[in-house]
Coordinates of C-alpha atoms and ligand atoms in Angstrom, one line a residue:
X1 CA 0.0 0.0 0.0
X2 CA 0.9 3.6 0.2
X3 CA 3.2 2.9 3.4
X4 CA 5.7 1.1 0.9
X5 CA 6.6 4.4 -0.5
X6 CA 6.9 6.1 2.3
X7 CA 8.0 4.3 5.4
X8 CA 11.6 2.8 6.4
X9 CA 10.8 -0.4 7.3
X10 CA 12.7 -1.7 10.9
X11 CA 13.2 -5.4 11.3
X12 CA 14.0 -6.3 14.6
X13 CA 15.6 -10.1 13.7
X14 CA 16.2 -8.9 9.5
X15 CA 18.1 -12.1 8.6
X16 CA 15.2 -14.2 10.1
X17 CA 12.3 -12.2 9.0
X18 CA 13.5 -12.2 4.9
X19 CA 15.4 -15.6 5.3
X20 CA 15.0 -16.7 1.2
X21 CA 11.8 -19.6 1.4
X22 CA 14.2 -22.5 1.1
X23 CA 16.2 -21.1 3.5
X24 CA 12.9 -21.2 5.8
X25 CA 11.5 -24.4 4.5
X26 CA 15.1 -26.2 5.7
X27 CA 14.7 -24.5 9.2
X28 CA 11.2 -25.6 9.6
X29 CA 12.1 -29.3 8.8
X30 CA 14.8 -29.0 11.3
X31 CA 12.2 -27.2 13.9
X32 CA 9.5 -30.0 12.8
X33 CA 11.7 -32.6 13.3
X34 CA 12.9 -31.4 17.1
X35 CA 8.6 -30.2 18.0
X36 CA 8.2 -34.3 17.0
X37 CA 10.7 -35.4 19.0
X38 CA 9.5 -33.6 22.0
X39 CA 5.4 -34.6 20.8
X40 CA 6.9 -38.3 21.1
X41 CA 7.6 -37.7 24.6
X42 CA 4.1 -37.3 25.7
X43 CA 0.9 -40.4 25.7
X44 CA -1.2 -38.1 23.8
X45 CA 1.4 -37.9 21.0
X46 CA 3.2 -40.8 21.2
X47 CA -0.1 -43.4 20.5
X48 CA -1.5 -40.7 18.1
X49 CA 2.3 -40.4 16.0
X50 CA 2.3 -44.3 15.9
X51 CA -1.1 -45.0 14.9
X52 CA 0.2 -42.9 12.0
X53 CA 3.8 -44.8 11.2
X54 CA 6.0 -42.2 13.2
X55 CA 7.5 -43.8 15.9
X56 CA 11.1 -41.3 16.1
X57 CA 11.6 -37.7 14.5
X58 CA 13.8 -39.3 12.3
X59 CA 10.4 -40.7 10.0
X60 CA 10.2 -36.8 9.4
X61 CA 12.2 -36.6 6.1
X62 CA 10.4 -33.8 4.4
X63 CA 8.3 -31.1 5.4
X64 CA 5.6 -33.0 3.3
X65 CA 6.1 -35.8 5.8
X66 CA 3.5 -33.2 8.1
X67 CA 0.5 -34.2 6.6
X68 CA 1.2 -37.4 7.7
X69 CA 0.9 -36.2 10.9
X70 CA -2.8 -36.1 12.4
X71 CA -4.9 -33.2 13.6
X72 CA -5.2 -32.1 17.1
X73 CA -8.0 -30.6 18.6
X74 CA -9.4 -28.4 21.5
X75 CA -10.6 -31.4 23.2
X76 CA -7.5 -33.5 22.5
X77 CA -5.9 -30.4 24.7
X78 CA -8.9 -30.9 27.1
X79 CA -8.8 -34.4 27.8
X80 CA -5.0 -34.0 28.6
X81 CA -5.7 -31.8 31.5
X82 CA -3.7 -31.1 33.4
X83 CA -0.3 -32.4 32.3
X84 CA -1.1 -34.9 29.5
X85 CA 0.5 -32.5 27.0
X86 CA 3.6 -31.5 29.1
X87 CA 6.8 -32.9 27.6
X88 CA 9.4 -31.5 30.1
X89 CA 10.3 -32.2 33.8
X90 CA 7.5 -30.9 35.5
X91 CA 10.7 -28.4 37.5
X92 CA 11.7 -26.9 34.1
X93 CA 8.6 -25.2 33.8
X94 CA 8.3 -21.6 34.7
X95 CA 4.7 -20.9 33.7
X96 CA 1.6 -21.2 32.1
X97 CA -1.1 -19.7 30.6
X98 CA -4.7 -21.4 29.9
X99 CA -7.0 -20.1 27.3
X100 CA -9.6 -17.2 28.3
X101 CA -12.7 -18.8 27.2
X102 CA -12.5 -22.4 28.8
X103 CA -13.8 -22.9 32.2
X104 CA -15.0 -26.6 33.3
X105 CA -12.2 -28.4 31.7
X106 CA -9.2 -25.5 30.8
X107 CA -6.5 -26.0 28.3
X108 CA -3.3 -25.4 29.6
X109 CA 0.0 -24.7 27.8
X110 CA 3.0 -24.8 29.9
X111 CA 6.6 -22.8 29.0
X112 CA 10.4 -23.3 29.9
X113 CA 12.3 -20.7 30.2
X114 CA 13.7 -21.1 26.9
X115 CA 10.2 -21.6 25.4
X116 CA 9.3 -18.2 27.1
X117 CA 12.5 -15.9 25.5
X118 CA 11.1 -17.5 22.3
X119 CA 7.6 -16.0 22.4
X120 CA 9.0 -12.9 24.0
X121 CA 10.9 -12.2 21.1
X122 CA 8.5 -12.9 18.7
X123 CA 6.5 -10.2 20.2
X124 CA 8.8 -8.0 20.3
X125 CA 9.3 -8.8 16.3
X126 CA 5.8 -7.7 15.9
X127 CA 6.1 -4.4 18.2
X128 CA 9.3 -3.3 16.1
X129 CA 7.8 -3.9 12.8
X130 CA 5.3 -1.8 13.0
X131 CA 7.7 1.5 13.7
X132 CA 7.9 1.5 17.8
X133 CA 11.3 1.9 19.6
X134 CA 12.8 2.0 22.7
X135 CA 11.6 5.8 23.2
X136 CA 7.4 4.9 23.1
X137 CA 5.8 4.4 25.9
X138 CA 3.6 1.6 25.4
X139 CA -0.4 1.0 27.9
X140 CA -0.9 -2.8 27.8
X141 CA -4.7 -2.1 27.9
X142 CA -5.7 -5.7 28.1
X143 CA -6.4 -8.0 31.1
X144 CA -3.3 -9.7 32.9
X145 CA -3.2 -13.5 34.2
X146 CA -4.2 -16.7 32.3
X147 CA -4.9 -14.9 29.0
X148 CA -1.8 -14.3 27.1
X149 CA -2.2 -11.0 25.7
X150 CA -1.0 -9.4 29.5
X151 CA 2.3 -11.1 30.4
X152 CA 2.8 -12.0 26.3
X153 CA 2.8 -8.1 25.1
X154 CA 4.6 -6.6 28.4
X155 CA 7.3 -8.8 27.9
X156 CA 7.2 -8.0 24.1
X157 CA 6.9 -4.6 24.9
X158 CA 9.9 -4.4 27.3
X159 CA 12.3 -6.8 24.8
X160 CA 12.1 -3.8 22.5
X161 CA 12.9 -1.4 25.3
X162 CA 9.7 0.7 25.8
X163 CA 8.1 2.1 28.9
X164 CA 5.7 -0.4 29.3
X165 CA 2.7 0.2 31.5
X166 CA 0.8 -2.7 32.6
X167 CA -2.5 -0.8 33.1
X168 CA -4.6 -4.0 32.4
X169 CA -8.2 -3.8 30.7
X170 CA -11.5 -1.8 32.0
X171 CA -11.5 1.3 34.0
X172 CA -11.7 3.9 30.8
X173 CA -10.8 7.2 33.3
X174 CA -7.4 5.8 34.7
X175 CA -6.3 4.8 31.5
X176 CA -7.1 8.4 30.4
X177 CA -5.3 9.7 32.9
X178 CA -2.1 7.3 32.8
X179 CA -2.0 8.4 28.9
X180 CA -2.5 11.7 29.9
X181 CA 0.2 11.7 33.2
X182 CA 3.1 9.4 31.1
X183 CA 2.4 10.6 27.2
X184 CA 1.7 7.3 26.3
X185 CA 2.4 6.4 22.0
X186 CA 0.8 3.5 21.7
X187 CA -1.7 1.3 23.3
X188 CA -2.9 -2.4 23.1
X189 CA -6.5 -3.8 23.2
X190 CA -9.6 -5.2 21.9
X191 CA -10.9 -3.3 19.0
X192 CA -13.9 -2.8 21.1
X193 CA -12.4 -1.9 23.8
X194 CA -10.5 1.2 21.3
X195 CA -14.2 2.2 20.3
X196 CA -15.6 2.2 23.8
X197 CA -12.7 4.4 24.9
X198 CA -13.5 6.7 22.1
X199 CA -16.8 7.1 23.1
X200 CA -15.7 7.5 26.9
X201 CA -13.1 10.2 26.1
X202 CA -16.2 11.9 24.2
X203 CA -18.3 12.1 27.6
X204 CA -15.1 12.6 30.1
X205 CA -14.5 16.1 27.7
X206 CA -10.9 14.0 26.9
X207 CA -9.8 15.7 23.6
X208 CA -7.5 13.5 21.2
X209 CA -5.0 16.7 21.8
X210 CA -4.1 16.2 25.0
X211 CA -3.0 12.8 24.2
X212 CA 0.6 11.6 22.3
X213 CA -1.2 8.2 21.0
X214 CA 0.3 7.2 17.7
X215 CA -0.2 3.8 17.7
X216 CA -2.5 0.7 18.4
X217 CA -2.4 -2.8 18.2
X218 CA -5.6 -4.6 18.5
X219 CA -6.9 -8.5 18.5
X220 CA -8.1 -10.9 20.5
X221 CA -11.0 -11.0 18.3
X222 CA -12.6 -10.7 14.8
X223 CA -13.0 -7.0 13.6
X224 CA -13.3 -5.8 10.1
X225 CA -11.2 -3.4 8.1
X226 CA -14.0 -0.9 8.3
X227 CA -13.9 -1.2 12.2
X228 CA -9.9 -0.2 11.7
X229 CA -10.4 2.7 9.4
X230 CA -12.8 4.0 11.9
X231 CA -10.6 3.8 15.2
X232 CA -7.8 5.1 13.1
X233 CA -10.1 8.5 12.5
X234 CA -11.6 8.8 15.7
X235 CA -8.3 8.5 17.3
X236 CA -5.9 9.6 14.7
X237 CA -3.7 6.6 15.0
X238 CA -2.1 3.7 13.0
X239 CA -3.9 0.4 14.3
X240 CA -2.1 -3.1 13.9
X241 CA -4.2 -6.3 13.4
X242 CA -2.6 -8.4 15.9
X243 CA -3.5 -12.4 16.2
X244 CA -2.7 -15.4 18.4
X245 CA -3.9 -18.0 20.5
X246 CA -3.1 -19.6 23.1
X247 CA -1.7 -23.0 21.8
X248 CA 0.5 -21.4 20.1
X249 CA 1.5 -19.0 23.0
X250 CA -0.6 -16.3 22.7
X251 CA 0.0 -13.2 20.7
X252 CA 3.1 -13.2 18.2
X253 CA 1.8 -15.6 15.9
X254 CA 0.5 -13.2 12.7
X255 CA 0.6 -9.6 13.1
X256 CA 0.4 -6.7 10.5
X257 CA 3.5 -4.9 9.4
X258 CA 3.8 -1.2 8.3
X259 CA 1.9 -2.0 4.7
X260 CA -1.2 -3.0 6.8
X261 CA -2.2 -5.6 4.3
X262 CA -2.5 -9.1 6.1
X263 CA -0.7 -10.2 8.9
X264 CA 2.6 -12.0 8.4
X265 CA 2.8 -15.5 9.8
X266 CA 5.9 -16.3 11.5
X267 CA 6.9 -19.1 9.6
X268 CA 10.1 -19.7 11.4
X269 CA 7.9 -20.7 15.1
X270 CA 5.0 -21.7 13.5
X271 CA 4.0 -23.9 10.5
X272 CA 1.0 -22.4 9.2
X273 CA -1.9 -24.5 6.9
X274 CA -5.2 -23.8 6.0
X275 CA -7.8 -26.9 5.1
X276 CA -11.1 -27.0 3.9
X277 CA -13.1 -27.9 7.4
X278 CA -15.2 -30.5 6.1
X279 CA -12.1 -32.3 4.0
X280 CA -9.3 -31.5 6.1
X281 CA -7.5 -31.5 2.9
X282 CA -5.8 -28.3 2.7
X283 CA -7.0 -25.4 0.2
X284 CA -5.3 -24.1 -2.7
X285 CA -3.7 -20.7 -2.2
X286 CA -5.6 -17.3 -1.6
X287 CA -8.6 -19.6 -0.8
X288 CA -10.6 -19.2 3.0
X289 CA -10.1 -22.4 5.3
X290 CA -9.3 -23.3 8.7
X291 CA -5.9 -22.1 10.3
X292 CA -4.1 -25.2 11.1
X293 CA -0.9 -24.3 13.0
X294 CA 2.2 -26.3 14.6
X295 CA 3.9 -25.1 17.2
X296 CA 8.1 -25.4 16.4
X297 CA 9.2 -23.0 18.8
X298 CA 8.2 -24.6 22.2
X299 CA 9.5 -27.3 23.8
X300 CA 7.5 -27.3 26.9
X301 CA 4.1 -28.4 25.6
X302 CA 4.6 -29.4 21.9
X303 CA 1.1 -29.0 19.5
X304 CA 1.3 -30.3 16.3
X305 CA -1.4 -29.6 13.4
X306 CA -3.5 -27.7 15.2
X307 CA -7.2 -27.0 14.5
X308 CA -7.9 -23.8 15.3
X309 CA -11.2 -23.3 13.9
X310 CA -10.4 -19.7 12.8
X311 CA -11.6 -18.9 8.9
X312 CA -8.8 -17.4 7.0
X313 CA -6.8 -17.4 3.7
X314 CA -3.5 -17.0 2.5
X315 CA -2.6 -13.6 0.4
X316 CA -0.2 -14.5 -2.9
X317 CA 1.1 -11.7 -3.2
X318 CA 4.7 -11.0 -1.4
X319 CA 4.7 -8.1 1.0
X320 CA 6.1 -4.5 -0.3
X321 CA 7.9 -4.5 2.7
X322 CA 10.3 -7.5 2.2
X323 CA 9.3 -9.7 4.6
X324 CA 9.5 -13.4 3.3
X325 CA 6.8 -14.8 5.8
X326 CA 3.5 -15.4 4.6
X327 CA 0.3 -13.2 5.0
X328 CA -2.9 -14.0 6.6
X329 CA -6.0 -12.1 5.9
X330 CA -7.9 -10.9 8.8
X331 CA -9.6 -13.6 11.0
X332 CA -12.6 -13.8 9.0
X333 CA -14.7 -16.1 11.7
X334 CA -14.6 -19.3 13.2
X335 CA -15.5 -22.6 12.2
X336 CA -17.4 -23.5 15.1
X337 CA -19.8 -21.5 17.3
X338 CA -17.6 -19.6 19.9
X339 CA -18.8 -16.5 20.2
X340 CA -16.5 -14.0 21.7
X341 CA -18.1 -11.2 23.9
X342 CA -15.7 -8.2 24.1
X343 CA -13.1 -10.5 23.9
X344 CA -14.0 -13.2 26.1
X345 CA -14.5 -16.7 24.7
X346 CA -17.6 -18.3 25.1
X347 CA -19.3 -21.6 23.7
X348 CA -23.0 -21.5 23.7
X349 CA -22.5 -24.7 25.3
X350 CA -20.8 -23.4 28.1
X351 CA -24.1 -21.0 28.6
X352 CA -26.8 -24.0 28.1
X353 CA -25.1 -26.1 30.7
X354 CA -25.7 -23.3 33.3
X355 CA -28.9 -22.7 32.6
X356 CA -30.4 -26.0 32.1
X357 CA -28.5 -27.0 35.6
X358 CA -31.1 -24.7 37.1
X359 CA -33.9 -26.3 37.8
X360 CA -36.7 -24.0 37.4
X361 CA -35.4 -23.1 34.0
X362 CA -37.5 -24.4 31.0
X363 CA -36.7 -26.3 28.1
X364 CA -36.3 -23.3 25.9
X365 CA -34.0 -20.3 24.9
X366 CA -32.3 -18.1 23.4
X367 CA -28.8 -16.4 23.2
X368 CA -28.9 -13.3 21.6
X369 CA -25.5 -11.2 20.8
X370 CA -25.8 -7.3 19.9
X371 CA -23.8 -4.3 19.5
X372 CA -24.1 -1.5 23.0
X373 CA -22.3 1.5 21.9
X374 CA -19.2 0.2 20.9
X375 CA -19.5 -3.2 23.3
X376 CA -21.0 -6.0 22.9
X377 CA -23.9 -7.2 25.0
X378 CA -25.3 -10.9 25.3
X379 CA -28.8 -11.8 26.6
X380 CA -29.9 -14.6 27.5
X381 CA -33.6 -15.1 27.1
X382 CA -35.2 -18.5 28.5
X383 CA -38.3 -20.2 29.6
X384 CA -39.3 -20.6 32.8
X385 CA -40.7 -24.1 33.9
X386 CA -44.5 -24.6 33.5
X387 CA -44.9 -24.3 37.3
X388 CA -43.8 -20.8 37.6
X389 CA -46.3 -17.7 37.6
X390 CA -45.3 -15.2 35.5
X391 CA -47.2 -12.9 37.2
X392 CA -45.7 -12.8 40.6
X393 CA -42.6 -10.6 40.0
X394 CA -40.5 -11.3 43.2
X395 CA -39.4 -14.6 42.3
X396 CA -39.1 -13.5 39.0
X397 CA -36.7 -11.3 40.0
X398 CA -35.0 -13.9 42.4
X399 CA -34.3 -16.4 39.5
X400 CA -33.5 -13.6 37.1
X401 CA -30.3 -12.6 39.3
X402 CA -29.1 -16.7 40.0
X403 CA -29.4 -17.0 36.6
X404 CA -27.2 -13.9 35.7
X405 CA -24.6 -14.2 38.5
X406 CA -24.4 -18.1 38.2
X407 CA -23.3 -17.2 34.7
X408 CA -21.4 -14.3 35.3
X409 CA -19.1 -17.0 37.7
X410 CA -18.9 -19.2 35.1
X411 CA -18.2 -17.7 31.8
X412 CA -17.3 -14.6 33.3
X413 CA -19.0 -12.2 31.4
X414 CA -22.0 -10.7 32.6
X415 CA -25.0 -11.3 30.6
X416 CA -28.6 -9.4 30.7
X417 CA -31.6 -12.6 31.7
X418 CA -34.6 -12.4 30.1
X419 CA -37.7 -14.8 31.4
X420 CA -40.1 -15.9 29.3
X421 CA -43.5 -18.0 29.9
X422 CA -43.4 -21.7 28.5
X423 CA -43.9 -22.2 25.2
X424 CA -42.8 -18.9 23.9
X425 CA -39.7 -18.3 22.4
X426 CA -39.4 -19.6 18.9
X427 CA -38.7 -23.2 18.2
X428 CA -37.2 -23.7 14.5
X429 CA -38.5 -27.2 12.4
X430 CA -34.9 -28.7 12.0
X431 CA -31.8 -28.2 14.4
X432 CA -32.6 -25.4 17.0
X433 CA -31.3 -22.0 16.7
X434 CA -29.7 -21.3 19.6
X435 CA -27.6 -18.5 18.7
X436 CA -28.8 -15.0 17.4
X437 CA -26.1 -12.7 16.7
X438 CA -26.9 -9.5 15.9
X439 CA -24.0 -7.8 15.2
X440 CA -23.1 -6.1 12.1
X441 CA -19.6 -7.8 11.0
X442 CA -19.2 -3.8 9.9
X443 CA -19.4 -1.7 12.7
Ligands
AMP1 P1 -7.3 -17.3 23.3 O1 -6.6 -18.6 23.1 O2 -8.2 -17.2 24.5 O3 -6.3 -16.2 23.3 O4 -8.2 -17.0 22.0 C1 -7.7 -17.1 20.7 C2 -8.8 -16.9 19.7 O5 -9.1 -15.5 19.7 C3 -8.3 -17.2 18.3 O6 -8.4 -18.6 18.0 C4 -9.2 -16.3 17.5 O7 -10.5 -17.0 17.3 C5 -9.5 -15.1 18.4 N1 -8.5 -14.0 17.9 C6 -7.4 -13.7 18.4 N2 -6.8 -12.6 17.8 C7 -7.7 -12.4 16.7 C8 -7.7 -11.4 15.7 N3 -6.7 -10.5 15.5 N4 -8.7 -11.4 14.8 C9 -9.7 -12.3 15.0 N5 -9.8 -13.2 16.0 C10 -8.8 -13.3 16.8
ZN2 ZN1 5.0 -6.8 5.3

């Protein structure tokens, strides 16, 4: 794009990040290769790998030898709670990190401290390449603790030198004021947290004047380009597209560079594939799939051919900027039903085994999804059982709030309840609809 004419790209690893395809292709056999060997070291791995023929990393020969390897999915990661995926001495490890939506059964990933300087700098790959140095002071706007995108971008953000502050997520008039007091540059967060932070600075009388912002990067969920374009004018900055998961550490997987046209994949941590969902077999080029990634920079907890359920597609085109990894385009959905609420993860499933635990719930309802402002609000609309009045209001009221809080403990976000009488809310002829989501993919 226009950036290519203008800007001086910065490259914080340069030999790495335009390493000639070959060049990458023979250190991604020799990453495959050692992510096997450590795969072969857990159960999970080592019946899956010799169901398929692979019994030592040595029956990798080529990097087409990986399609040999089978899939692995969310539930593989579930059922090997809580150490079934760990391939380490349990003392090596120095953290872990679970993924934000999953309560019940969590899926843990587990780091050495070698597996943790990894990420860090990958990161801090993505932080440099989109112009920041060691003189921006950087406001981590996004929550701390299991989820990745605290610990994962302060560490990022203090590899490349800046001041970072860990100001977390929520609480729109101290992060005013810690811009404000420390002339913050750039800021990370949910794109709808970017919006609702417009619209608070609008009604606190904060003008985009008295602030130094300059840049943001923002993931964690799906947002369109047109949701970009209008952060960027509201607040008169450059936003990143910034994407990662979890199972593959957390953020630093794909992340835009200064062109802002797709998000390179770094191909020399992660193997990157994208299949049809209903074939597995993979797509051809510039075609939408399913992201299927392996993990070849962690030795901790090694995932291999990893379904990730996200909806994307490779670009063709290299990148102005010279970069020799691939480009993702924007996450374009998911394959299954998780619906993410202002960046929380949350299976409708999760929500239906709350509600039909309680037993004067009825058979029926309804989860609907829509845009408040710039947040997202979910409601949950169901029956009551046949035996309760709807005209007596107090224990209406009663149920309403166990309902919402027991919720609220579980899937931690905190949804409106609707009751309705028996019988009325819609029942469709052939699989219920469970789901309404009523917000515009363009905001
Ligand atoms: P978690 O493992 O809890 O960090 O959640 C990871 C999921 O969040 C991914 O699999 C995506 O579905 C979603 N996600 C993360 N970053 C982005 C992004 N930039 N665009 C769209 N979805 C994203
Ligand atoms: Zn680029």
């Amino acid at each position: 794009m226009s950036a290519a004419n203008t800007v001086n790209f910065q490259y914080w690893n340069k030999k790495m990040e335009t390493l000639p395809r070959a060049e990458l292709e023979a250190w991604q056999l020799d990453k495959l290769r050692e992510a096997v060997g450590f795969a072969l070291r857990t159960p999970f791995y080592r019946e899956r790998l010799a169901a398929a023929g692979i019994t030592d990393a040595g029956g990798i020969k080529t990097l087409a030898d990986l399609k040999r390897i089978p899939f692995t999915a969310k539930n593989d990661l579930r059922d090997g709670f809580p150490y079934g995926f760990l391939s380490i001495p349990r003392d090596e490890v120095i953290r872990l990190h679970a993924s934000s939506g999953t309560t019940g059964t969590p899926t843990t990933i587990y780091f050495s401290r070698e597996d943790i300087a990894r990420w860090t700098s990958f990161v801090a790959r993505c932080i440099y390449g989109t112009g920041c140095t060691q003189r921006d002071v950087f406001q981590n706007m996004i929550t701390y603790g299991l989820f990745t995108g605290g610990l994962g971008f302060h560490a990022g953000g203090e590899e490349v030198g800046m001041l970072v502050i860990p100001s977390g997520a929520g609480n729109t008039s101290r992060q005013f004021r810690l811009m404000q007091d420390f002339s913050v540059t750039v800021v990370h967060a949910t794109p709808s947290f970017l919006l609702h932070l417009e619209a608070k600075m609008r009604e606190e009388g904060v003008r985009r004047e008295d602030l130094s912002l300059k840049r943001a990067f923002a993931g964690a969920e799906p947002y369109s380009e047109d949701t970009r374009r209008r952060i960027e004018g509201l607040l008169n900055i450059d936003v990143y597209n910034s994407y990662g998961l979890s199972e593959m550490n957390g953020p630093g997987v794909a992340f835009e560079c200064q062109c802002k046209n797709g998000l390179h994949i770094w191909e020399d941590g992660y193997i990157a594939e994208i299949v049809n969902p209903d074939t597995l077999e993979n797509v051809p080029d510039g075609e939408t799939g399913e992201l299927v990634l392996t993990c070849l920079c962690r030795e901790a907890t090694p995932i291999l051919r990893y379904r990730t359920r996200d909806l994307s597609a490779f670009y063709t085109e290299p990148c102005p900027c010279g970069r020799t990894h691939r480009r993702l385009h924007r996450i374009k959905g998911r394959s299954d039903d998780m619906l993410i609420i202002n960046g929380v993860n949350v299976f409708p499933s999760q929500i239906e085994e709350v509600i039909m635990g309680i037993k004067e719930v009825g058979n029926n309802y309804l989860i609907v999804v829509e845009k408040e402002g710039a947040l997202d609000r979910l409601t949950v609309k169901t029956e009551v059982g046949p035996d309760i009045f709807m005209d007596d209001s107090r224990p209406l009221n009663a149920l309403k709030e166990r309902i919402r809080k027991t919720l609220q403990a579980s899937v931690t976000i905190n949804p409106r309840v609707e009751l309705h009488e028996s019988g009325s809310l819609p029942v469709s002829e052939g699989k219920a609809v469970r789901v309404r989501d009523m917000r515009k993919k363009d905001v």
